[in-house]
mmCIF file with all atom_site columns, C-alpha atoms in Angstrom:
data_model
loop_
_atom_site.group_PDB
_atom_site.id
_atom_site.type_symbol
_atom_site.label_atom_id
_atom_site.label_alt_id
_atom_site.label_comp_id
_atom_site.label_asym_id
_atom_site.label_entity_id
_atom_site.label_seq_id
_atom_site.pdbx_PDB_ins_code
_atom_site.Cartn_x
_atom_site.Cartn_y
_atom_site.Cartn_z
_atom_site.occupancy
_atom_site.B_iso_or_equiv
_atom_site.pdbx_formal_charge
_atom_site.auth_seq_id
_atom_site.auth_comp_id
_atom_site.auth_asym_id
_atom_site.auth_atom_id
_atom_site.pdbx_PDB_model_num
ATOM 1  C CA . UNK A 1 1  ? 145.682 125.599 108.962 1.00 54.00 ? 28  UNK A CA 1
ATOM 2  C CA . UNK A 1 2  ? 145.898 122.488 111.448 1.00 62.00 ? 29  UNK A CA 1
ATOM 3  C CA . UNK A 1 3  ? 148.778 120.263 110.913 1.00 75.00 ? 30  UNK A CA 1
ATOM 4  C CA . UNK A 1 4  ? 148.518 116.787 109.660 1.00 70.00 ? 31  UNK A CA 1
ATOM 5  C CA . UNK A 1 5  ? 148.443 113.670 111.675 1.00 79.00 ? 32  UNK A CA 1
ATOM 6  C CA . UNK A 1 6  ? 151.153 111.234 111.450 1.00 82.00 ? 33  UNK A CA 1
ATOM 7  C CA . UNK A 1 7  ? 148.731 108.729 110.080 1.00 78.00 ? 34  UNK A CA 1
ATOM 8  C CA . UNK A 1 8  ? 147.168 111.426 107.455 1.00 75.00 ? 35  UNK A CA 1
ATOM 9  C CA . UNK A 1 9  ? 150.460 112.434 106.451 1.00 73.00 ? 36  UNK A CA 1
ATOM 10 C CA . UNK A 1 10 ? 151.157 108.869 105.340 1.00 79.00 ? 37  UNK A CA 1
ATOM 11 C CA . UNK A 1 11 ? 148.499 108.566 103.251 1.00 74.00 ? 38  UNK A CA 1
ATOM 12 C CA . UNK A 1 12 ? 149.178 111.710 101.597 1.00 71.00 ? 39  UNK A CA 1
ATOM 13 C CA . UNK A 1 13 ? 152.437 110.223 100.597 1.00 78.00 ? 40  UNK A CA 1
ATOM 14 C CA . UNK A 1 14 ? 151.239 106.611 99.931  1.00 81.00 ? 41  UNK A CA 1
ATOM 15 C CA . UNK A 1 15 ? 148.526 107.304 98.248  1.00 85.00 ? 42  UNK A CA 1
ATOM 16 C CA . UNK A 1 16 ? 147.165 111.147 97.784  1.00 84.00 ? 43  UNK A CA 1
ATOM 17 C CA . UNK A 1 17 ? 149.612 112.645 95.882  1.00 88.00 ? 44  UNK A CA 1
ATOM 18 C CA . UNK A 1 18 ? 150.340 110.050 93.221  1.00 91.00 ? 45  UNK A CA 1
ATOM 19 C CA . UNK A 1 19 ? 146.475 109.806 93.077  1.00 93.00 ? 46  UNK A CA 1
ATOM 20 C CA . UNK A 1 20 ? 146.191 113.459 92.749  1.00 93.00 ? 47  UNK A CA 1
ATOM 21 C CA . UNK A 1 21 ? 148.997 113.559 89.746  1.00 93.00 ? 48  UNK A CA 1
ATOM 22 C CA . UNK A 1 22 ? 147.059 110.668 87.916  1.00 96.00 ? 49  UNK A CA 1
ATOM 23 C CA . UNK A 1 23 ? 143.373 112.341 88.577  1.00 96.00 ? 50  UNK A CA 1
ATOM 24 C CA . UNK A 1 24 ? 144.908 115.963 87.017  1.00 97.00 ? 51  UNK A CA 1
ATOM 25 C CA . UNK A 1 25 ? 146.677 114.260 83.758  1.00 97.00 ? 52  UNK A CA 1
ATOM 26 C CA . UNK A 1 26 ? 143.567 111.811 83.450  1.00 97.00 ? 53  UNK A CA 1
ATOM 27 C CA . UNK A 1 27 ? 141.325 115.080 83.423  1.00 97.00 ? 54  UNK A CA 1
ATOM 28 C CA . UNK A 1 28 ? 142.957 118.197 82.777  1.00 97.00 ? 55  UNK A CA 1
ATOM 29 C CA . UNK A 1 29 ? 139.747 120.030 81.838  1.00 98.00 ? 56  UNK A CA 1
ATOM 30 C CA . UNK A 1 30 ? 137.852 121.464 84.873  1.00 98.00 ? 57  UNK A CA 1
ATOM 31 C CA . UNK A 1 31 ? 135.051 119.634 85.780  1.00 98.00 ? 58  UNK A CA 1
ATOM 32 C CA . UNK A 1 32 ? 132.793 122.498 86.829  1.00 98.00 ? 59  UNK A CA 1
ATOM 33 C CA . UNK A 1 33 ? 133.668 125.280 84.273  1.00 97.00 ? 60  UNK A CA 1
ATOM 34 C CA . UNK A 1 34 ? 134.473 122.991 81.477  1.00 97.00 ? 61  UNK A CA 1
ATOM 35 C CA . UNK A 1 35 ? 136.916 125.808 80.039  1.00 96.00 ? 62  UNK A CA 1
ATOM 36 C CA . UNK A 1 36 ? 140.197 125.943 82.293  1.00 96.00 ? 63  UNK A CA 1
ATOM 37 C CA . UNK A 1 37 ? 143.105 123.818 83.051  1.00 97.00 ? 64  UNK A CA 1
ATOM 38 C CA . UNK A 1 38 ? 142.173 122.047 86.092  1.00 97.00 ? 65  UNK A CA 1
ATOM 39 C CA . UNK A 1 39 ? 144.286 122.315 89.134  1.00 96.00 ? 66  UNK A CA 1
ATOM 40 C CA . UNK A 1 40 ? 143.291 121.488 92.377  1.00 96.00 ? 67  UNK A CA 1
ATOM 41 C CA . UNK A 1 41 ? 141.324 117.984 93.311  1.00 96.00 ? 68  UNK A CA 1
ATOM 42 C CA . UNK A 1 42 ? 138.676 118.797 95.568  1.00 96.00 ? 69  UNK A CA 1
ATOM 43 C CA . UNK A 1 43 ? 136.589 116.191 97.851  1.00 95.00 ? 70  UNK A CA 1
ATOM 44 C CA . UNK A 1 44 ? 132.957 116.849 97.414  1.00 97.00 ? 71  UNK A CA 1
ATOM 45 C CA . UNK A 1 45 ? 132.865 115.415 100.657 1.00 96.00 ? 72  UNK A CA 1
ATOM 46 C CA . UNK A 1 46 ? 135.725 116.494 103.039 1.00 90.00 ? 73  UNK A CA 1
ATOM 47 C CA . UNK A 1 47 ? 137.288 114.750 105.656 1.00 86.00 ? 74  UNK A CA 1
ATOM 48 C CA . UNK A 1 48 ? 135.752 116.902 107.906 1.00 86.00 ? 75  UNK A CA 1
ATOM 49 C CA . UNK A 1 49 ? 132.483 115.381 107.226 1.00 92.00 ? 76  UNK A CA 1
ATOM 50 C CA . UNK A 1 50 ? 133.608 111.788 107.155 1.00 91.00 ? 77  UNK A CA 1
ATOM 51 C CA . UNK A 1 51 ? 134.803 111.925 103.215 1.00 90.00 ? 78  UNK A CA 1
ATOM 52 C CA . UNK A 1 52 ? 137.997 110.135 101.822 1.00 89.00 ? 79  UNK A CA 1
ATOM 53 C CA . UNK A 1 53 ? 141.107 111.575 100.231 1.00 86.00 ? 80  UNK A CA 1
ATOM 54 C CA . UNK A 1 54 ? 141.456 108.502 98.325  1.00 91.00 ? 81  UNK A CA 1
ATOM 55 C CA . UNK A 1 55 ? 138.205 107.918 97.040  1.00 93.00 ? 82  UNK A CA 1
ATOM 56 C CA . UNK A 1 56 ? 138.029 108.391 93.285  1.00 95.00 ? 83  UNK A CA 1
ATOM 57 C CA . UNK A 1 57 ? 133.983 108.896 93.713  1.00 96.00 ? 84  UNK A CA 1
ATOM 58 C CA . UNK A 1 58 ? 134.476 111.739 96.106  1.00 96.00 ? 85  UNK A CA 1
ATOM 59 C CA . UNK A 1 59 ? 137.439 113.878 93.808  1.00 96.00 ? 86  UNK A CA 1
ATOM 60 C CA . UNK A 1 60 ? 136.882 115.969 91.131  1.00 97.00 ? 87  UNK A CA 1
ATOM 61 C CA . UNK A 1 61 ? 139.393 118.027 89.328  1.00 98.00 ? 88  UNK A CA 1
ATOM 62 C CA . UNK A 1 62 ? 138.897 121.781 89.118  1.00 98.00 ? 89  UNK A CA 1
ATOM 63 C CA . UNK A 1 63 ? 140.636 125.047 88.167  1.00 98.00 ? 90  UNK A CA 1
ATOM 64 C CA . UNK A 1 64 ? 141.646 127.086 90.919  1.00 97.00 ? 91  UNK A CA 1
ATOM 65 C CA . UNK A 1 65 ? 138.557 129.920 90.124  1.00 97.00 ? 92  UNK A CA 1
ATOM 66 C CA . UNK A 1 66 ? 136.370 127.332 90.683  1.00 98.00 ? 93  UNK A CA 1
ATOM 67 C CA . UNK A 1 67 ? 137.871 125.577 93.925  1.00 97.00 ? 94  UNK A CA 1
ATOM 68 C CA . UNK A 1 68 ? 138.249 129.217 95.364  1.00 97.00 ? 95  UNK A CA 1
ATOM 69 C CA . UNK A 1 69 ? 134.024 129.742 94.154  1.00 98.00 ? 96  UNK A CA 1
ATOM 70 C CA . UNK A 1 70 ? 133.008 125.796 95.915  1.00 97.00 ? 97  UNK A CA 1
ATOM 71 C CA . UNK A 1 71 ? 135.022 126.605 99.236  1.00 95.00 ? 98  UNK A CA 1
ATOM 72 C CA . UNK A 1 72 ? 133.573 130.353 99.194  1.00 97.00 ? 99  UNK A CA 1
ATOM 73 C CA . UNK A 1 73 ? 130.206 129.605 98.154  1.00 98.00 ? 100 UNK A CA 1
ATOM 74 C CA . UNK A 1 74 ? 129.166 126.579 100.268 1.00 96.00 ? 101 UNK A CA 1
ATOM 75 C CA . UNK A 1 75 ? 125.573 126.629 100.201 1.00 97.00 ? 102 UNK A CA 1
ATOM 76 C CA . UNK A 1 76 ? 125.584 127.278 95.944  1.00 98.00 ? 103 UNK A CA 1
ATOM 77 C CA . UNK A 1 77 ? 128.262 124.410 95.880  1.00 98.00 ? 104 UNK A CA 1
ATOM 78 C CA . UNK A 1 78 ? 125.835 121.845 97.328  1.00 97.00 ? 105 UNK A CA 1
ATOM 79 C CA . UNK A 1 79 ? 122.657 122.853 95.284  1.00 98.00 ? 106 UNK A CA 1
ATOM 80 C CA . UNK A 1 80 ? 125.224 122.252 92.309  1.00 97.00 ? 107 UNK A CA 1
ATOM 81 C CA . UNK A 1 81 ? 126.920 119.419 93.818  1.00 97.00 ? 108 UNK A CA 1
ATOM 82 C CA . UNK A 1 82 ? 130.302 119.846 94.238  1.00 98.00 ? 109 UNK A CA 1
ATOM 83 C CA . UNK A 1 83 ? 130.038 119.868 98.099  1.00 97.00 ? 110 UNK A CA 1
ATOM 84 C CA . UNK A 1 84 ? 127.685 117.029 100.061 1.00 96.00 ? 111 UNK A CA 1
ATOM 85 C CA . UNK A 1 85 ? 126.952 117.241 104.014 1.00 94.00 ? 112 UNK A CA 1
ATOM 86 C CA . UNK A 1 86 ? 128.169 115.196 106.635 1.00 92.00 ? 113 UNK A CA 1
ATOM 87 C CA . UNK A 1 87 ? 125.168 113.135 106.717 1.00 93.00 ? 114 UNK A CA 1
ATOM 88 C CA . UNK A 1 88 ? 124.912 112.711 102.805 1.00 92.00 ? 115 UNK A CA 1
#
């Protein structure tokens, strides 16, 4: 995995993680399953693909099953909506 730019980095302490901690209390039931503790907050749209870390419309919270299934499963995960395209 690539390393983190200086200026990413700083966000991920600024912001991310404190965001992340209040997204996971605020829903602790995955959002895809509906049945497990969720985990992980994945961006529907990554940065990658021009998505934000710190955009509350782009997270959702899911169990780790499920983040493993949407990263696996790309093509599934967008008919389902829990990934969107660079252009979307």
């Amino acid at each position: 995995m690539r390393q983190r730019s200086a200026k990413t980095e700083k966000i991920y302490r600024t912001k991310r993680r404190n965001l992340v901690r209040s997204l996971l209390s605020e829903r602790p039931v995955c959002q895809r399953c509906n049945a497990d503790r969720s985990m992980d907050v994945h961006e529907k749209k990554t940065r990658a693909r021009g998505g934000s870390i710190t955009d509350v419309e782009n997270l959702v919270c899911l169990c780790r099953t499920c983040h493993q299934w949407v990263t696996a499963n790309p093509k599934e995960a967008h008919a389902q909506g829990w990934l969107l395209w660079s252009w979307e």
